[in-house]
């Protein structure tokens, strides 16, 4: 099979080259148009990614989503490319999953995900903005399809390579963000909440696990440095949701692994540094405490209380829910503006969406009390998977399992989504990463060890003469 694919590839390369030469000679305008050249480059990258689907497709797709959601140049090309990669990845993943000799079985998680898509379709049909809602539902379908087939096919049999690459990517993200934010003073990930979400939900939990399982001292020290830089980025973002999600995930993991001393050591280091700063520079310490209190806890609005920045979007969302409590406004749509534009199928235009302050409240507004039922079951299944892994960690006390980092990401994501609206926003890179981890966790959960079967013999053995050996079922 492999030799046939190589022969086919060797024959296609010169044929494609001849076709491009003919087009360059007969239609030279195609090769001077920036749009056509960009599309051609995107096609080449997609072909290479599909050719090495198991090795690099997930990485390239995540880079496309990061590019589309960042403040880098040519962000419009990234917004188009991310949907191309998601659709191609889901379709190719489905075919590869069907072509496997031993397919990964589909379970309750995948069935519930399908029901969620069906519920979103129904909400879109009855919505006042059917076209937009169905487009959002289609993107959710491709995301769940990729997680159910493509991601599982790519990781099956090469888990060590995948997670080693994931840890390396986390280190690179930490170093690159430090360079952009502290050296160039450029917010590459957009607003501070995005920085806090990436560091608190994805990078720090992965690096904490990578530090725990590192065998070589050099690798462990390198990951500790990256972990410290990522923590610095998280604190500098002043994102309360990211800090809370990260703290919850790491605390639960340490308790489940019976590493309470590790938490105490971390707290002691923080207290020591704060006390030292208070003794050496008391004026700067008072300024730091005042700034942290106003910026992180109260978001510059101490008169509104601890959750003052969330009360307005929460109240607005509750008001919309009261208007249509049973069927909602339609998946991915709002009922806040009378004027609506639909000239973009790639992204949501400015002013056509608003902040809900919580992924769960936003989902309730989209689907209503009836349509949200499959999504509640889906989130309950995710929580159940995380609980099973935590129970396994408590019994074994070992972090050496690929389900551990996935569980840390899931726990942080579920907590963070209570204060930020991204969990089912497929165009957001963190949503793609989170749900990929969820579907991988379904396959990589630690299996309970089988108990040895003990047969209790109730008869008494006796000596048997060689002539009395049975020669058939009846003799």
Short mmCIF file of C-alpha atoms in Angstrom, two decimals:
data_model
loop_
_atom_site.label_atom_id
_atom_site.label_comp_id
_atom_site.label_asym_id
_atom_site.label_seq_id
_atom_site.Cartn_x
_atom_site.Cartn_y
_atom_site.Cartn_z
CA UNK A 1 0.00 0.00 0.00
CA UNK A 2 2.82 2.36 0.88
CA UNK A 3 4.78 1.57 -2.29
CA UNK A 4 1.67 2.24 -4.37
CA UNK A 5 1.18 5.61 -2.70
CA UNK A 6 4.80 6.54 -3.33
CA UNK A 7 4.54 5.61 -7.01
CA UNK A 8 1.32 7.62 -7.32
CA UNK A 9 2.97 10.60 -5.65
CA UNK A 10 6.02 10.34 -7.92
CA UNK A 11 3.74 10.40 -10.96
CA UNK A 12 1.57 13.26 -9.73
CA UNK A 13 4.44 15.66 -8.99
CA UNK A 14 5.64 16.08 -12.62
CA UNK A 15 2.03 16.10 -13.85
CA UNK A 16 1.11 18.95 -11.47
CA UNK A 17 4.27 20.81 -12.47
CA UNK A 18 3.32 20.56 -16.14
CA UNK A 19 -0.19 21.84 -15.38
CA UNK A 20 1.21 24.88 -13.57
CA UNK A 21 3.62 25.59 -16.41
CA UNK A 22 0.74 25.48 -18.89
CA UNK A 23 -1.33 27.82 -16.70
CA UNK A 24 1.59 30.23 -16.33
CA UNK A 25 1.94 30.36 -20.10
CA UNK A 26 -1.73 30.56 -21.02
CA UNK A 27 -3.10 32.49 -17.99
CA UNK A 28 -0.26 34.65 -16.60
CA UNK A 29 -2.73 36.85 -14.74
CA UNK A 30 -3.41 34.07 -12.29
CA UNK A 31 0.19 34.20 -11.06
CA UNK A 32 0.26 37.97 -10.55
CA UNK A 33 -2.89 38.11 -8.40
CA UNK A 34 -2.18 38.14 -4.66
CA UNK A 35 -5.42 36.33 -3.87
CA UNK A 36 -4.69 33.50 -6.28
CA UNK A 37 -1.12 33.17 -5.03
CA UNK A 38 -2.33 33.07 -1.43
CA UNK A 39 -4.87 30.40 -2.30
CA UNK A 40 -2.18 28.40 -4.08
CA UNK A 41 0.12 28.57 -1.06
CA UNK A 42 -2.74 27.52 1.22
CA UNK A 43 -3.48 24.57 -1.07
CA UNK A 44 0.16 23.49 -0.96
CA UNK A 45 0.25 23.65 2.84
CA UNK A 46 -3.00 21.67 3.09
CA UNK A 47 -1.65 18.98 0.75
CA UNK A 48 1.56 18.63 2.76
CA UNK A 49 -0.38 18.53 6.04
CA UNK A 50 -2.75 15.85 4.74
CA UNK A 51 0.16 13.84 3.33
CA UNK A 52 1.65 13.75 6.85
CA UNK A 53 -1.69 13.73 8.62
CA UNK A 54 -0.68 11.87 11.77
CA UNK A 55 2.53 13.83 12.30
CA UNK A 56 1.89 17.50 11.60
CA UNK A 57 -1.75 18.17 10.74
CA UNK A 58 -2.86 19.03 14.29
CA UNK A 59 0.12 21.36 14.73
CA UNK A 60 -0.52 23.22 11.47
CA UNK A 61 -4.25 23.50 12.18
CA UNK A 62 -3.59 24.98 15.64
CA UNK A 63 -1.09 27.43 14.13
CA UNK A 64 -3.76 28.49 11.63
CA UNK A 65 -6.28 29.07 14.43
CA UNK A 66 -3.71 30.98 16.49
CA UNK A 67 -2.85 33.11 13.49
CA UNK A 68 -6.51 33.83 12.76
CA UNK A 69 -7.15 34.90 16.36
CA UNK A 70 -3.97 36.92 16.91
CA UNK A 71 -2.87 40.45 16.12
CA UNK A 72 -0.26 39.36 13.57
CA UNK A 73 -0.18 40.74 10.00
CA UNK A 74 -2.37 39.08 7.34
CA UNK A 75 -4.81 37.97 10.01
CA UNK A 76 -7.54 37.78 7.35
CA UNK A 77 -5.69 34.94 5.63
CA UNK A 78 -5.52 33.12 8.94
CA UNK A 79 -9.26 33.53 9.45
CA UNK A 80 -9.90 31.81 6.12
CA UNK A 81 -7.23 29.18 6.55
CA UNK A 82 -8.46 27.95 9.93
CA UNK A 83 -11.81 26.89 8.50
CA UNK A 84 -10.14 25.17 5.56
CA UNK A 85 -7.95 23.15 7.90
CA UNK A 86 -10.86 22.28 10.20
CA UNK A 87 -13.05 21.03 7.33
CA UNK A 88 -10.23 19.13 5.63
CA UNK A 89 -9.05 17.67 8.94
CA UNK A 90 -12.53 16.43 9.81
CA UNK A 91 -13.15 14.90 6.36
CA UNK A 92 -9.74 13.24 6.04
CA UNK A 93 -9.93 12.06 9.65
CA UNK A 94 -13.28 10.39 9.00
CA UNK A 95 -11.94 8.50 5.97
CA UNK A 96 -8.82 7.42 7.84
CA UNK A 97 -10.89 6.29 10.79
CA UNK A 98 -13.11 4.21 8.51
CA UNK A 99 -10.05 2.74 6.77
CA UNK A 100 -8.40 1.49 9.95
CA UNK A 101 -8.35 -2.23 10.58
CA UNK A 102 -9.07 -1.71 14.26
CA UNK A 103 -11.21 1.38 14.69
CA UNK A 104 -11.50 3.18 17.96
CA UNK A 105 -15.04 2.53 19.19
CA UNK A 106 -17.57 5.32 19.47
CA UNK A 107 -19.04 5.77 22.92
CA UNK A 108 -21.55 7.81 24.85
CA UNK A 109 -19.41 10.92 24.51
CA UNK A 110 -19.52 10.83 20.71
CA UNK A 111 -23.24 10.02 20.62
CA UNK A 112 -23.96 12.95 22.94
CA UNK A 113 -21.83 15.24 20.78
CA UNK A 114 -23.96 14.24 17.79
CA UNK A 115 -27.11 15.03 19.74
CA UNK A 116 -25.65 18.44 20.61
CA UNK A 117 -25.18 19.19 16.92
CA UNK A 118 -28.75 18.07 16.22
CA UNK A 119 -30.05 20.31 19.01
CA UNK A 120 -28.08 23.24 17.58
CA UNK A 121 -29.59 22.57 14.13
CA UNK A 122 -33.11 22.66 15.57
CA UNK A 123 -32.38 25.92 17.39
CA UNK A 124 -31.01 27.39 14.17
CA UNK A 125 -34.08 26.42 12.16
CA UNK A 126 -36.44 28.17 14.57
CA UNK A 127 -34.10 31.16 14.99
CA UNK A 128 -34.70 34.55 13.44
CA UNK A 129 -31.15 34.35 12.01
CA UNK A 130 -31.24 30.89 10.55
CA UNK A 131 -28.34 31.34 8.13
CA UNK A 132 -25.86 32.49 10.76
CA UNK A 133 -26.98 29.91 13.29
CA UNK A 134 -26.64 27.03 10.82
CA UNK A 135 -23.16 28.25 9.86
CA UNK A 136 -22.16 28.22 13.52
CA UNK A 137 -23.69 24.76 13.88
CA UNK A 138 -21.76 23.50 10.87
CA UNK A 139 -18.49 24.64 12.42
CA UNK A 140 -19.45 22.84 15.66
CA UNK A 141 -20.18 19.68 13.65
CA UNK A 142 -16.75 19.75 11.97
CA UNK A 143 -15.06 20.33 15.32
CA UNK A 144 -16.77 17.34 16.92
CA UNK A 145 -16.15 15.23 13.83
CA UNK A 146 -12.45 16.03 13.90
CA UNK A 147 -12.24 15.25 17.61
CA UNK A 148 -14.16 11.98 17.20
CA UNK A 149 -12.14 10.71 14.23
CA UNK A 150 -9.21 12.81 13.05
CA UNK A 151 -7.51 13.57 16.37
CA UNK A 152 -7.97 10.03 17.65
CA UNK A 153 -6.50 8.52 14.48
CA UNK A 154 -3.51 10.86 14.61
CA UNK A 155 -2.65 10.04 18.23
CA UNK A 156 -3.42 6.31 18.31
CA UNK A 157 -0.19 4.33 18.54
CA UNK A 158 2.06 7.40 18.82
CA UNK A 159 0.99 8.88 22.15
CA UNK A 160 4.55 9.40 23.40
CA UNK A 161 5.54 11.39 20.32
CA UNK A 162 2.35 13.47 20.41
CA UNK A 163 2.64 14.50 24.05
CA UNK A 164 6.36 15.14 23.76
CA UNK A 165 5.61 17.50 20.89
CA UNK A 166 2.78 19.07 22.91
CA UNK A 167 5.14 19.86 25.77
CA UNK A 168 7.71 21.31 23.37
CA UNK A 169 5.01 23.47 21.79
CA UNK A 170 3.98 24.71 25.25
CA UNK A 171 7.55 25.76 25.99
CA UNK A 172 7.82 27.54 22.64
CA UNK A 173 4.54 29.39 23.23
CA UNK A 174 5.78 30.56 26.64
CA UNK A 175 9.09 31.86 25.26
CA UNK A 176 7.51 33.49 22.21
CA UNK A 177 4.85 35.25 24.29
CA UNK A 178 7.48 36.53 26.73
CA UNK A 179 9.43 37.95 23.80
CA UNK A 180 6.37 39.66 22.30
CA UNK A 181 4.84 40.97 25.53
CA UNK A 182 7.91 41.97 27.54
CA UNK A 183 10.49 42.78 24.86
CA UNK A 184 8.50 44.06 21.88
CA UNK A 185 5.54 45.27 24.00
CA UNK A 186 3.20 43.77 21.42
CA UNK A 187 0.00 41.94 22.47
CA UNK A 188 0.29 39.08 20.00
CA UNK A 189 -2.72 37.18 21.43
CA UNK A 190 -4.99 40.22 21.50
CA UNK A 191 -6.63 41.27 24.76
CA UNK A 192 -5.21 40.25 28.18
CA UNK A 193 -8.03 37.77 28.77
CA UNK A 194 -6.85 35.72 25.79
CA UNK A 195 -3.33 35.64 27.21
CA UNK A 196 -4.68 34.53 30.57
CA UNK A 197 -6.84 31.86 28.94
CA UNK A 198 -3.98 30.36 26.92
CA UNK A 199 -1.56 30.33 29.85
CA UNK A 200 -4.03 29.28 32.54
CA UNK A 201 -5.95 26.61 30.63
CA UNK A 202 -3.37 25.11 28.25
CA UNK A 203 0.28 26.05 28.78
CA UNK A 204 0.74 25.99 32.57
CA UNK A 205 -1.18 22.72 33.22
CA UNK A 206 0.82 20.97 30.50
CA UNK A 207 4.13 22.32 31.79
CA UNK A 208 3.29 21.33 35.37
CA UNK A 209 2.69 17.76 34.22
CA UNK A 210 5.79 17.84 32.04
CA UNK A 211 7.87 18.92 35.04
CA UNK A 212 6.48 16.11 37.18
CA UNK A 213 7.26 13.37 34.65
CA UNK A 214 10.62 14.70 33.39
CA UNK A 215 13.33 12.07 33.87
CA UNK A 216 16.37 14.06 32.78
CA UNK A 217 17.49 16.94 34.97
CA UNK A 218 18.23 19.21 32.03
CA UNK A 219 14.74 18.77 30.57
CA UNK A 220 13.15 19.30 33.98
CA UNK A 221 15.06 22.55 34.57
CA UNK A 222 14.14 23.79 31.10
CA UNK A 223 10.47 23.13 31.71
CA UNK A 224 10.64 24.80 35.11
CA UNK A 225 12.01 27.95 33.47
CA UNK A 226 9.22 27.86 30.87
CA UNK A 227 6.70 27.28 33.65
CA UNK A 228 7.94 30.32 35.58
CA UNK A 229 7.74 32.49 32.47
CA UNK A 230 4.21 31.25 31.72
CA UNK A 231 3.19 32.01 35.31
CA UNK A 232 4.64 35.50 34.96
CA UNK A 233 2.60 36.01 31.80
CA UNK A 234 -0.54 34.76 33.54
CA UNK A 235 -0.11 37.15 36.47
CA UNK A 236 0.74 40.07 34.17
CA UNK A 237 -2.47 39.48 32.22
CA UNK A 238 -4.50 40.22 35.38
CA UNK A 239 -7.04 37.65 34.17
CA UNK A 240 -8.95 36.45 37.21
CA UNK A 241 -10.60 33.63 35.26
CA UNK A 242 -7.26 32.35 33.99
CA UNK A 243 -5.62 32.53 37.42
CA UNK A 244 -8.57 30.80 39.10
CA UNK A 245 -8.77 28.05 36.46
CA UNK A 246 -5.04 27.38 36.62
CA UNK A 247 -5.00 27.33 40.42
CA UNK A 248 -7.98 24.97 40.54
CA UNK A 249 -6.50 22.54 38.02
CA UNK A 250 -3.05 22.41 39.61
CA UNK A 251 -4.47 22.14 43.15
CA UNK A 252 -6.82 19.28 42.28
CA UNK A 253 -4.02 17.45 40.49
CA UNK A 254 -1.59 17.81 43.38
CA UNK A 255 -4.21 16.63 45.88
CA UNK A 256 -5.15 13.67 43.67
CA UNK A 257 -1.48 12.72 43.36
CA UNK A 258 -1.00 13.18 47.12
CA UNK A 259 1.58 15.87 46.47
CA UNK A 260 0.33 18.29 49.10
CA UNK A 261 3.89 19.13 50.06
CA UNK A 262 4.44 20.44 46.56
CA UNK A 263 1.61 22.93 47.03
CA UNK A 264 2.96 23.98 50.41
CA UNK A 265 6.43 24.53 48.95
CA UNK A 266 5.00 26.70 46.22
CA UNK A 267 3.00 28.76 48.69
CA UNK A 268 6.02 29.12 50.95
CA UNK A 269 8.12 30.41 48.07
CA UNK A 270 5.46 32.98 47.18
CA UNK A 271 5.08 34.09 50.81
CA UNK A 272 8.86 34.35 51.19
CA UNK A 273 9.18 36.51 48.09
CA UNK A 274 6.32 38.77 49.15
CA UNK A 275 7.71 39.12 52.70
CA UNK A 276 11.16 39.90 51.37
CA UNK A 277 9.75 42.59 49.12
CA UNK A 278 7.82 44.09 52.05
CA UNK A 279 10.98 44.28 54.19
CA UNK A 280 13.33 45.58 51.53
CA UNK A 281 11.02 48.02 49.76
CA UNK A 282 7.90 48.69 51.85
CA UNK A 283 6.73 51.57 49.64
CA UNK A 284 6.90 49.44 46.49
CA UNK A 285 5.17 46.61 48.33
CA UNK A 286 2.22 48.85 49.28
CA UNK A 287 1.98 50.03 45.66
CA UNK A 288 2.08 46.44 44.40
CA UNK A 289 -0.68 45.34 46.80
CA UNK A 290 -2.85 48.31 45.88
CA UNK A 291 -2.34 47.73 42.15
CA UNK A 292 -3.03 44.01 42.41
CA UNK A 293 -6.18 44.60 44.45
CA UNK A 294 -7.60 47.17 42.06
CA UNK A 295 -6.50 45.50 38.80
CA UNK A 296 -6.96 41.80 39.45
CA UNK A 297 -9.70 41.61 42.08
CA UNK A 298 -11.88 44.57 41.17
CA UNK A 299 -10.78 45.32 37.57
CA UNK A 300 -10.49 49.02 38.41
CA UNK A 301 -14.06 49.19 39.76
CA UNK A 302 -13.88 48.55 43.52
CA UNK A 303 -17.22 50.27 44.09
CA UNK A 304 -19.01 47.50 42.11
CA UNK A 305 -17.62 44.63 44.16
CA UNK A 306 -15.60 41.54 43.31
CA UNK A 307 -17.69 40.49 40.28
CA UNK A 308 -18.62 43.98 39.19
CA UNK A 309 -17.19 43.55 35.69
CA UNK A 310 -19.35 40.46 35.14
CA UNK A 311 -22.67 41.71 36.51
CA UNK A 312 -23.66 43.73 33.45
CA UNK A 313 -23.10 41.02 30.81
CA UNK A 314 -24.67 38.41 33.08
CA UNK A 315 -27.74 40.57 33.62
CA UNK A 316 -28.06 41.32 29.88
CA UNK A 317 -27.86 37.61 29.08
CA UNK A 318 -30.47 36.75 31.72
CA UNK A 319 -32.80 39.37 30.25
CA UNK A 320 -32.49 37.79 26.79
CA UNK A 321 -33.08 34.32 28.27
CA UNK A 322 -36.32 35.53 29.85
CA UNK A 323 -37.57 36.60 26.42
CA UNK A 324 -37.33 33.04 25.05
CA UNK A 325 -36.56 30.62 27.87
CA UNK A 326 -37.50 27.38 26.08
CA UNK A 327 -35.98 27.56 22.59
CA UNK A 328 -33.41 30.34 22.87
CA UNK A 329 -32.23 32.82 20.25
CA UNK A 330 -30.53 30.23 18.03
CA UNK A 331 -27.09 28.68 18.38
CA UNK A 332 -24.39 31.35 18.07
CA UNK A 333 -26.81 34.28 17.66
CA UNK A 334 -27.91 37.19 19.82
CA UNK A 335 -31.02 39.34 20.03
CA UNK A 336 -29.42 42.61 20.86
CA UNK A 337 -29.28 44.67 17.68
CA UNK A 338 -31.92 45.46 15.10
CA UNK A 339 -29.48 45.99 12.29
CA UNK A 340 -27.63 42.90 11.16
CA UNK A 341 -25.08 42.23 8.44
CA UNK A 342 -24.42 38.85 6.86
CA UNK A 343 -21.66 39.63 4.39
CA UNK A 344 -19.06 37.47 6.11
CA UNK A 345 -19.10 33.69 6.31
CA UNK A 346 -15.58 33.58 7.75
CA UNK A 347 -15.93 35.56 10.95
CA UNK A 348 -18.47 37.28 13.13
CA UNK A 349 -18.51 40.97 12.27
CA UNK A 350 -17.87 43.62 14.87
CA UNK A 351 -21.08 44.51 16.67
CA UNK A 352 -22.91 41.30 15.75
CA UNK A 353 -21.99 39.53 18.96
CA UNK A 354 -21.64 40.59 22.54
CA UNK A 355 -20.05 39.37 25.71
CA UNK A 356 -22.11 37.01 27.85
CA UNK A 357 -19.66 36.75 30.74
CA UNK A 358 -20.00 32.96 30.83
CA UNK A 359 -20.00 30.17 28.27
CA UNK A 360 -22.80 28.42 30.14
CA UNK A 361 -25.08 31.46 30.27
CA UNK A 362 -24.37 32.14 26.60
CA UNK A 363 -25.26 28.55 25.72
CA UNK A 364 -28.49 28.81 27.69
CA UNK A 365 -29.37 31.96 25.78
CA UNK A 366 -28.62 30.29 22.43
CA UNK A 367 -30.58 27.05 23.00
CA UNK A 368 -33.04 27.60 25.81
CA UNK A 369 -33.96 25.14 28.54
CA UNK A 370 -34.96 22.41 26.07
CA UNK A 371 -32.10 22.60 23.62
CA UNK A 372 -29.41 22.79 26.28
CA UNK A 373 -30.13 19.30 27.65
CA UNK A 374 -27.66 17.41 25.34
CA UNK A 375 -24.96 19.98 26.10
CA UNK A 376 -25.48 19.53 29.84
CA UNK A 377 -25.09 15.76 29.40
CA UNK A 378 -21.94 16.33 27.34
CA UNK A 379 -20.39 18.54 30.03
CA UNK A 380 -21.41 16.00 32.67
CA UNK A 381 -19.60 13.25 30.73
CA UNK A 382 -16.50 15.42 30.50
CA UNK A 383 -16.63 16.00 34.27
CA UNK A 384 -17.12 12.27 34.84
CA UNK A 385 -14.04 11.46 32.76
CA UNK A 386 -11.99 13.95 34.77
CA UNK A 387 -13.29 12.46 38.02
CA UNK A 388 -12.29 8.94 36.97
CA UNK A 389 -8.77 10.05 36.18
CA UNK A 390 -8.50 11.91 39.49
CA UNK A 391 -9.68 8.78 41.30
CA UNK A 392 -7.06 6.73 39.45
CA UNK A 393 -4.37 9.26 40.41
CA UNK A 394 -5.46 9.08 44.04
CA UNK A 395 -5.18 5.29 44.06
CA UNK A 396 -1.92 5.01 42.13
CA UNK A 397 -0.20 8.26 43.13
CA UNK A 398 1.49 8.29 39.75
CA UNK A 399 1.53 11.18 37.23
CA UNK A 400 2.81 8.86 34.49
CA UNK A 401 -0.29 8.70 32.39
CA UNK A 402 -1.32 10.55 29.25
CA UNK A 403 -4.76 11.11 30.72
CA UNK A 404 -3.30 13.33 33.47
CA UNK A 405 -2.43 16.41 31.35
CA UNK A 406 -5.67 16.06 29.40
CA UNK A 407 -7.61 16.04 32.66
CA UNK A 408 -5.76 19.12 33.88
CA UNK A 409 -6.70 20.97 30.68
CA UNK A 410 -10.33 19.84 30.98
CA UNK A 411 -10.62 20.94 34.62
CA UNK A 412 -9.09 24.33 33.90
CA UNK A 413 -11.27 24.79 30.82
CA UNK A 414 -14.51 23.96 32.62
CA UNK A 415 -13.75 26.46 35.39
CA UNK A 416 -12.52 29.16 33.03
CA UNK A 417 -15.62 28.84 30.81
CA UNK A 418 -17.80 29.88 33.74
CA UNK A 419 -16.37 33.40 33.44
CA UNK A 420 -15.48 33.70 29.74
CA UNK A 421 -17.51 33.03 26.59
CA UNK A 422 -15.40 30.66 24.42
CA UNK A 423 -16.29 27.04 25.15
CA UNK A 424 -18.47 26.55 22.05
CA UNK A 425 -17.02 29.39 19.97
CA UNK A 426 -15.37 27.16 17.36
CA UNK A 427 -13.44 30.01 15.75
CA UNK A 428 -11.48 30.52 18.98
CA UNK A 429 -8.27 28.50 19.14
CA UNK A 430 -8.73 27.52 22.80
CA UNK A 431 -12.10 25.93 22.00
CA UNK A 432 -10.52 23.71 19.33
CA UNK A 433 -7.70 22.70 21.66
CA UNK A 434 -10.04 21.99 24.59
CA UNK A 435 -12.43 19.74 22.69
CA UNK A 436 -9.58 17.87 21.04
CA UNK A 437 -8.26 17.10 24.52
CA UNK A 438 -11.74 15.99 25.61
CA UNK A 439 -12.08 13.43 22.82
CA UNK A 440 -8.52 12.19 23.32
CA UNK A 441 -9.22 11.71 27.02
CA UNK A 442 -12.00 9.28 26.10
CA UNK A 443 -9.43 6.91 24.54
CA UNK A 444 -6.55 7.48 26.94
CA UNK A 445 -8.33 6.96 30.23
CA UNK A 446 -6.47 4.53 32.50
CA UNK A 447 -8.10 1.16 32.48
CA UNK A 448 -8.59 -0.69 35.78
CA UNK A 449 -6.33 -3.69 36.19
CA UNK A 450 -8.05 -7.00 35.72
CA UNK A 451 -8.27 -9.19 38.77
CA UNK A 452 -6.73 -12.64 38.31
CA UNK A 453 -9.29 -15.38 37.93
CA UNK A 454 -8.99 -17.93 40.73
CA UNK A 455 -10.57 -21.34 40.19
CA UNK A 456 -11.32 -23.19 43.38
CA UNK A 457 -11.13 -26.93 42.85
CA UNK A 458 -13.58 -28.87 44.97
CA UNK A 459 -12.48 -32.29 43.85
CA UNK A 460 -9.64 -34.43 45.14
CA UNK A 461 -6.83 -35.32 42.76
CA UNK A 462 -5.82 -38.93 42.36
CA UNK A 463 -3.20 -40.83 40.46
CA UNK A 464 -4.14 -41.70 36.87
CA UNK A 465 -2.70 -44.67 35.06
CA UNK A 466 -1.38 -43.96 31.52
CA UNK A 467 -3.85 -46.43 30.09
CA UNK A 468 -6.76 -44.43 31.52
CA UNK A 469 -6.08 -41.22 29.54
CA UNK A 470 -9.23 -40.02 27.72
CA UNK A 471 -9.15 -40.47 23.95
CA UNK A 472 -12.49 -38.78 23.14
CA UNK A 473 -15.30 -36.85 24.70
CA UNK A 474 -17.00 -40.03 25.81
CA UNK A 475 -14.07 -42.30 26.67
#
